[in-house]
Coordinates of C-alpha atoms and ligand atoms in Angstrom, one line a residue:
M167 CA -24.0 -18.8 -3.6
F168 CA -24.3 -19.1 0.2
L169 CA -22.7 -22.8 0.6
D170 CA -20.3 -21.1 -1.8
G171 CA -20.4 -18.1 1.1
N172 CA -20.3 -20.5 4.2
F173 CA -17.6 -23.3 3.3
C174 CA -15.8 -19.3 2.5
L175 CA -16.6 -18.7 6.0
K176 CA -15.2 -21.9 7.7
I177 CA -11.9 -22.4 5.4
V178 CA -10.8 -18.4 7.2
T179 CA -11.8 -19.6 10.6
L180 CA -8.7 -22.7 10.3
C181 CA -6.6 -20.4 8.0
A182 CA -7.3 -18.2 11.1
I183 CA -7.5 -21.1 14.2
S184 CA -3.7 -22.4 12.4
G185 CA -2.8 -19.2 12.1
T186 CA -3.1 -18.5 15.2
L187 CA -1.6 -21.0 17.3
K188 CA 1.3 -20.6 14.7
L189 CA 2.0 -17.0 16.4
L190 CA 1.9 -18.4 19.2
H191 CA 4.2 -20.9 19.9
V192 CA 6.4 -18.1 18.0
A193 CA 5.9 -15.9 19.7
E194 CA 6.9 -18.4 23.8
S195 CA 9.7 -19.2 22.0
T196 CA 11.3 -15.2 21.0
S197 CA 9.0 -13.4 24.4
Q198 CA 12.5 -13.2 25.9
T199 CA 13.3 -10.3 23.4
T200 CA 9.8 -9.1 23.0
T201 CA 8.8 -6.1 25.7
V202 CA 5.7 -5.9 27.3
S203 CA 3.6 -3.2 25.6
T204 CA 4.4 -3.5 22.6
S205 CA 4.2 -7.3 21.8
T206 CA 0.8 -7.0 21.9
S207 CA 0.4 -5.0 18.5
Q208 CA 3.1 -6.3 17.2
D209 CA 1.7 -10.2 17.3
Q210 CA -1.5 -8.9 15.3
V211 CA 0.1 -7.3 12.5
P212 CA 1.4 -10.8 10.4
Q213 CA -2.2 -12.2 12.1
R214 CA -4.1 -9.3 9.7
I215 CA -2.2 -9.6 6.9
Y216 CA -2.7 -13.2 6.8
G217 CA -6.4 -12.3 7.9
L218 CA -6.7 -10.1 4.6
L219 CA -4.3 -13.0 2.2
D220 CA -7.1 -15.1 2.7
K221 CA -10.0 -12.9 2.0
L222 CA -8.4 -12.5 -1.5
S223 CA -7.9 -16.3 -1.4
C224 CA -11.1 -17.4 -1.2
G225 CA -14.8 -15.6 -3.2
R226 CA -13.2 -13.4 -5.2
K227 CA -11.3 -12.8 -8.5
L228 CA -9.0 -10.6 -7.9
N229 CA -8.8 -7.4 -9.8
A230 CA -6.7 -4.2 -10.9
S231 CA -6.7 -3.1 -8.0
A232 CA -5.5 -6.3 -5.6
K233 CA -3.4 -7.4 -8.4
F234 CA -1.7 -4.0 -7.9
A235 CA -1.2 -4.7 -3.4
L236 CA -0.3 -8.0 -3.7
L237 CA 3.0 -7.0 -6.2
L238 CA 3.4 -4.4 -4.3
A239 CA 3.4 -6.6 -1.1
E240 CA 5.5 -9.2 -2.7
F241 CA 7.7 -5.9 -3.6
L242 CA 8.1 -4.2 0.4
I243 CA 9.3 -8.7 1.4
K244 CA 11.8 -8.3 -1.1
Q245 CA 13.6 -5.5 -0.9
K246 CA 13.6 -5.4 2.9
M247 CA 14.6 -8.7 3.0
R248 CA 17.9 -6.9 0.7
Y249 CA 18.7 -4.5 2.6
V250 CA 18.8 -6.3 6.3
A251 CA 19.0 -9.8 7.1
P252 CA 15.9 -11.3 8.5
T253 CA 15.8 -13.4 11.9
R254 CA 14.9 -16.5 12.2
Y255 CA 10.9 -16.2 12.5
E256 CA 11.3 -12.3 10.4
R257 CA 12.3 -15.3 8.1
Q258 CA 10.3 -18.1 8.1
L259 CA 7.7 -15.3 8.1
F260 CA 8.2 -13.5 5.7
Y261 CA 8.3 -16.9 3.2
H262 CA 5.8 -18.2 3.9
L263 CA 3.8 -14.8 3.4
L264 CA 5.4 -14.6 -0.1
H265 CA 5.2 -18.3 -0.8
R266 CA 1.1 -17.9 -0.1
M267 CA 0.6 -14.5 -2.2
D268 CA 2.6 -16.1 -5.2
H269 CA 0.1 -18.4 -5.3
L270 CA -2.5 -16.0 -5.1
L271 CA -1.2 -14.1 -8.0
K272 CA -0.4 -17.4 -10.2
N273 CA -3.6 -18.6 -9.1
S274 CA -6.0 -16.6 -9.8
S275 CA -8.2 -15.2 -12.6
L276 CA -8.7 -12.2 -12.9
E277 CA -11.8 -10.3 -13.1
N278 CA -13.0 -7.3 -15.2
I279 CA -9.6 -6.1 -16.2
S280 CA -9.2 -3.1 -18.8
Q281 CA -6.2 -3.5 -21.7
L282 CA -5.0 -0.7 -20.8
E283 CA -4.4 -2.1 -16.2
K284 CA -3.8 -5.5 -18.2
Q285 CA -0.1 -3.3 -19.8
I286 CA 0.2 -2.3 -16.0
L287 CA -0.3 -5.3 -13.9
E288 CA 1.9 -7.6 -16.8
N289 CA 4.9 -5.1 -15.6
A290 CA 4.8 -3.3 -12.6
L291 CA 7.4 -4.5 -10.4
K292 CA 9.0 -7.2 -12.4
H293 CA 11.6 -5.8 -14.9
N294 CA 13.9 -3.9 -15.3
V295 CA 13.5 -2.6 -10.4
L296 CA 15.3 -1.0 -8.3
L297 CA 16.0 -1.6 -5.3
L298 CA 16.3 1.0 -2.5
P299 CA 17.5 0.9 0.9
P300 CA 14.0 0.9 2.7
T301 CA 14.1 3.9 5.8
L302 CA 11.6 5.1 9.0
K303 CA 11.6 8.4 8.7
Y304 CA 11.2 10.9 11.7
G305 CA 10.1 14.5 11.7
T306 CA 10.8 14.9 8.1
L307 CA 6.7 16.7 7.7
N308 CA 5.5 19.7 8.5
A309 CA 3.0 17.8 11.1
N310 CA 1.8 21.3 12.4
A311 CA 0.0 23.2 9.0
D312 CA -3.5 24.2 9.2
Y313 CA -6.1 21.7 8.1
E314 CA -9.1 23.9 9.5
Q315 CA -10.2 25.8 6.5
L316 CA -9.4 23.2 3.9
A317 CA -11.8 20.7 7.1
M318 CA -14.2 23.3 6.0
N319 CA -13.9 23.0 2.3
Y320 CA -12.8 19.4 2.3
E321 CA -15.6 17.5 0.6
V322 CA -15.6 20.2 -2.2
L323 CA -12.1 20.0 -2.0
V324 CA -11.5 16.8 -2.7
N325 CA -12.2 16.0 -6.0
R326 CA -10.7 18.9 -7.2
G327 CA -7.0 18.0 -9.2
Q328 CA -5.1 16.5 -11.5
P329 CA -4.7 13.5 -12.6
N330 CA -7.9 12.1 -12.9
R331 CA -7.7 7.8 -13.1
T332 CA -7.1 7.6 -16.8
Q333 CA -4.4 10.1 -16.8
S334 CA -3.2 8.6 -13.9
D335 CA -2.9 4.5 -16.0
L336 CA -1.1 6.2 -18.7
C337 CA 1.3 7.6 -17.0
M338 CA 1.3 4.5 -14.4
R339 CA 1.7 2.8 -18.3
E340 CA 4.5 4.6 -19.1
I341 CA 6.2 4.1 -16.2
V342 CA 6.4 0.3 -15.8
N343 CA 7.6 -0.1 -19.2
L344 CA 10.0 2.5 -19.4
N345 CA 12.6 1.9 -21.6
P346 CA 16.3 1.5 -19.4
R347 CA 18.8 2.0 -23.4
N348 CA 16.4 5.6 -23.9
C349 CA 14.4 5.8 -20.3
K350 CA 11.9 8.2 -22.7
L351 CA 8.4 9.3 -20.9
S352 CA 7.1 12.1 -22.4
L353 CA 6.2 14.9 -20.7
D354 CA 3.2 14.8 -20.1
C355 CA 4.1 12.0 -17.9
L356 CA 6.4 14.1 -16.2
N357 CA 4.4 17.1 -15.6
V358 CA 1.5 15.0 -13.8
M359 CA 4.0 13.5 -11.3
T360 CA 6.2 17.3 -10.6
S361 CA 2.6 19.2 -10.9
E362 CA 2.1 21.0 -7.6
A363 CA -0.9 23.0 -9.0
I364 CA -3.9 22.6 -5.9
A365 CA -4.7 19.3 -5.9
Y366 CA -6.0 16.8 -3.2
G367 CA -7.9 13.4 -2.3
Y368 CA -6.8 10.8 -5.4
Q369 CA -5.6 12.4 -7.2
R370 CA -2.7 14.3 -4.8
T371 CA -2.3 10.6 -4.1
H372 CA -1.4 9.1 -7.3
Q373 CA 1.0 11.7 -8.0
V374 CA 3.1 9.5 -5.5
L375 CA 2.2 6.2 -6.4
L376 CA 3.3 7.1 -9.5
L377 CA 6.8 8.5 -8.0
Y378 CA 7.1 5.7 -6.2
M379 CA 7.3 3.6 -9.0
L380 CA 10.0 5.6 -10.9
A381 CA 12.0 6.1 -8.5
H382 CA 12.6 2.5 -8.0
H383 CA 12.6 1.7 -11.7
K384 CA 16.0 1.5 -13.3
C385 CA 15.6 5.0 -14.9
A386 CA 15.1 7.0 -12.1
S387 CA 18.3 8.0 -11.7
K388 CA 18.9 8.6 -15.7
L389 CA 15.9 10.8 -15.1
S390 CA 17.0 13.2 -12.5
P391 CA 18.9 13.1 -8.8
P392 CA 17.7 10.7 -6.4
Q393 CA 16.9 13.8 -3.6
L394 CA 14.2 15.4 -6.2
Y395 CA 12.6 12.2 -5.8
E396 CA 12.7 12.5 -2.6
E397 CA 12.3 16.3 -2.2
L398 CA 9.1 16.2 -4.5
A399 CA 7.4 13.3 -2.4
K400 CA 7.7 15.5 0.8
S401 CA 6.4 18.7 -0.6
H402 CA 3.4 15.8 -2.0
C403 CA 2.5 13.9 1.3
N404 CA 3.5 17.4 3.4
D405 CA -0.2 18.4 1.6
I406 CA -1.5 15.0 2.1
L407 CA -1.4 15.4 6.0
S408 CA -2.8 18.3 5.8
E409 CA -5.6 16.4 4.6
Q410 CA -5.4 13.2 6.6
N411 CA -5.3 15.9 10.0
A412 CA -8.4 17.4 8.6
I413 CA -9.7 14.4 8.0
R414 CA -9.8 13.1 11.3
S415 CA -10.8 16.6 12.5
L416 CA -14.3 16.1 10.6
A417 CA -17.4 14.7 13.0
L418 CA -18.3 11.9 10.5
G419 CA -14.9 12.5 8.7
L420 CA -13.3 9.0 9.4
G421 CA -16.6 7.0 8.4
K422 CA -16.6 9.0 6.1
Y423 CA -13.0 8.8 4.0
K424 CA -11.9 6.0 5.5
D425 CA -10.1 4.5 1.8
L426 CA -8.8 8.1 1.6
Y427 CA -7.3 8.0 4.9
L428 CA -6.0 4.3 4.0
E429 CA -5.2 5.4 0.6
Q430 CA -3.6 8.1 1.8
A431 CA -1.0 6.6 5.0
T432 CA -0.7 2.8 2.2
I433 CA 0.8 5.3 0.0
C434 CA 3.3 8.4 1.5
G435 CA 4.0 5.0 4.6
L436 CA 5.8 3.8 1.2
F437 CA 8.4 6.6 1.3
G438 CA 8.4 6.1 4.9
Y439 CA 7.1 8.6 6.3
N440 CA 6.8 8.3 10.6
E441 CA 4.1 10.4 10.5
F442 CA 1.7 8.3 8.1
L443 CA 3.8 5.0 9.1
N444 CA 3.2 4.7 12.8
W445 CA 1.9 2.1 14.9
R446 CA -1.3 5.2 15.9
N447 CA -3.0 4.7 12.0
V448 CA -1.7 0.1 12.3
M449 CA -4.7 0.7 15.5
E450 CA -7.2 2.9 13.6
I451 CA -7.1 0.9 10.5
D452 CA -7.7 -2.6 13.2
S453 CA -10.5 -1.0 14.7
W454 CA -12.1 -1.2 10.6
F455 CA -12.2 -3.8 10.5
H456 CA -15.2 -4.8 13.1
D457 CA -17.5 -2.9 12.2
D458 CA -16.8 -2.7 7.8
P459 CA -15.2 -6.1 7.1
N460 CA -15.6 -6.5 4.2
N461 CA -14.6 -3.8 1.5
E462 CA -12.8 -5.0 -1.1
H463 CA -10.8 -2.0 -1.7
I464 CA -10.0 -1.8 1.7
N465 CA -8.7 -4.7 2.0
D466 CA -6.5 -4.6 -1.1
L467 CA -4.8 -0.9 0.6
A468 CA -4.7 -2.3 4.2
L469 CA -2.5 -5.1 3.1
V470 CA 0.3 -3.2 1.5
F471 CA -0.4 -1.4 4.5
Y472 CA -0.4 -4.2 6.9
I473 CA 2.6 -5.8 4.9
N474 CA 4.5 -2.2 5.4
A475 CA 3.9 -1.4 8.7
L476 CA 5.1 -5.1 9.6
L477 CA 8.8 -4.4 7.3
M478 CA 9.4 -0.3 9.0
L479 CA 7.6 -1.0 13.0
H480 CA 9.4 -2.3 15.4
Ligands
NAG497 C1 -11.9 -3.7 -7.1 O1 -12.7 -4.7 -6.8 C2 -13.4 -3.3 -5.9 C3 -14.6 -4.1 -5.0 O2 -15.2 -4.2 -6.0 C4 -13.3 -2.0 -6.1 O3 -13.3 -1.0 -5.0 C5 -11.8 -1.4 -6.8 O4 -12.9 -0.2 -7.3 C6 -11.2 -1.8 -8.1 N1 -10.4 -2.0 -8.5 C7 -10.4 -1.6 -10.1 C8 -9.2 -1.1 -10.6 O5 -11.1 -2.1 -11.0
NAG498 C1 -6.2 -22.9 -7.4 O1 -5.8 -24.1 -7.0 C2 -6.3 -24.7 -6.5 C3 -6.3 -26.1 -6.3 O2 -4.6 -25.1 -5.2 C4 -7.4 -25.7 -7.9 O3 -8.2 -26.4 -7.9 C5 -7.6 -24.3 -8.6 O4 -8.0 -25.2 -10.3 C6 -6.6 -23.5 -9.2 N1 -7.5 -22.1 -10.4 C7 -6.5 -21.5 -10.2 C8 -7.1 -20.9 -11.1 O5 -6.0 -22.0 -11.6
NAG499 C1 -16.6 -4.2 -15.3 O1 -16.0 -2.6 -15.0 C2 -16.5 -2.2 -15.8 C3 -15.4 -0.5 -16.3 O2 -14.7 -0.4 -16.1 C4 -17.3 -1.2 -14.3 O3 -18.5 -0.3 -15.2 C5 -18.6 -2.9 -14.4 O4 -19.5 -1.8 -13.7 C6 -17.8 -3.8 -14.2 N1 -18.4 -4.8 -13.6 C7 -17.8 -5.2 -12.6 C8 -18.8 -7.0 -12.8 O5 -17.5 -5.5 -11.3
NAG500 C1 -9.5 13.5 -17.6 O1 -8.0 14.0 -17.6 C2 -8.0 14.4 -19.7 C3 -6.7 15.6 -19.3 O2 -7.4 16.2 -18.7 C4 -9.4 14.6 -19.9 O3 -8.3 14.6 -21.1 C5 -9.8 13.4 -20.1 O4 -11.4 13.1 -20.1 C6 -10.5 12.9 -18.5 N1 -10.7 12.0 -17.4 C7 -12.1 11.7 -17.7 C8 -12.8 10.3 -17.6 O5 -12.9 12.3 -17.0

């Protein structure tokens, strides 16, 4: 055990060093075009991503959440490249990241994974995918909604609402396995996604993730007009923004709800809302890795969040 750990640590250090050297080299050759004020943070994002991939390569098998994060991260890069021609530096970086993630997906065994999760992961973002132009949306959400009341009761409220994990996985399996010939989705699953009944925490974020997955399936436009996905995501993410404000306002909020906070930022960030996908959150999340380096679910989420930040924040 200990030997493994040490060995891993050395590899990670080596990777980190060679990664940094490469990045420094690239930074030198592009320094004329990079503005001083943001260059530090922009360089940090690829380094963080390499650091997270190193952690995934080392020391553990992939479970469902790690594998889903890798699939989503790959998808985001490919989608972006399909719509926006990358610079030479970006192309090199993106291909290198894709190569590493592909290797991780192929060259790791899945650990402790349920049949349901397996049926999701075998198909998610692989068949009948609909690419959409990624955009960063400014000022779409209502940043000034009241959250004091929510903050006072958050500990109780955070577990309220639907879907629970099982309902969410069942609906996810339906979505990723939709047949484009008939696009038949159960009423249950539609209700799960579209319900505006009171829900908080992971229940609410799962609704948004399901919407995202459906919006990127070829069946999306057959099931409803594209604006509807946008409207629903906006409505859910408005609620989630109040939750983030509440968490931030609590004395121990970001100690206690880090995982949830990152899940909220990551998932509403997928829809491009700048209220979630911004440099302030990049820095905030970055700071966690100094004191809490080995929470695996946080690492999985952070991979997706950072990849999206790399692609969308310039
Ligand atoms: C995967 O593992 C992490 C860390 O052990 C855990 O937090 C997470 O819930 C697991 N995910 C699934 C889907 O089992
Ligand atoms: C992953 O790749 C390494 C070498 O790159 C190899 O030694 C190992 O057996 C592979 N593992 C799996 C599960 O394929
Ligand atoms: C495997 O998953 C089950 C249920 O998801 C959980 O109770 C159990 O602790 C997990 N085992 C390991 C080794 O993670
Ligand atoms: C999830 O919700 C469904 C529907 O309300 C319920 O039947 C099921 O028991 C719940 N499962 C868990 C694990 O809470």
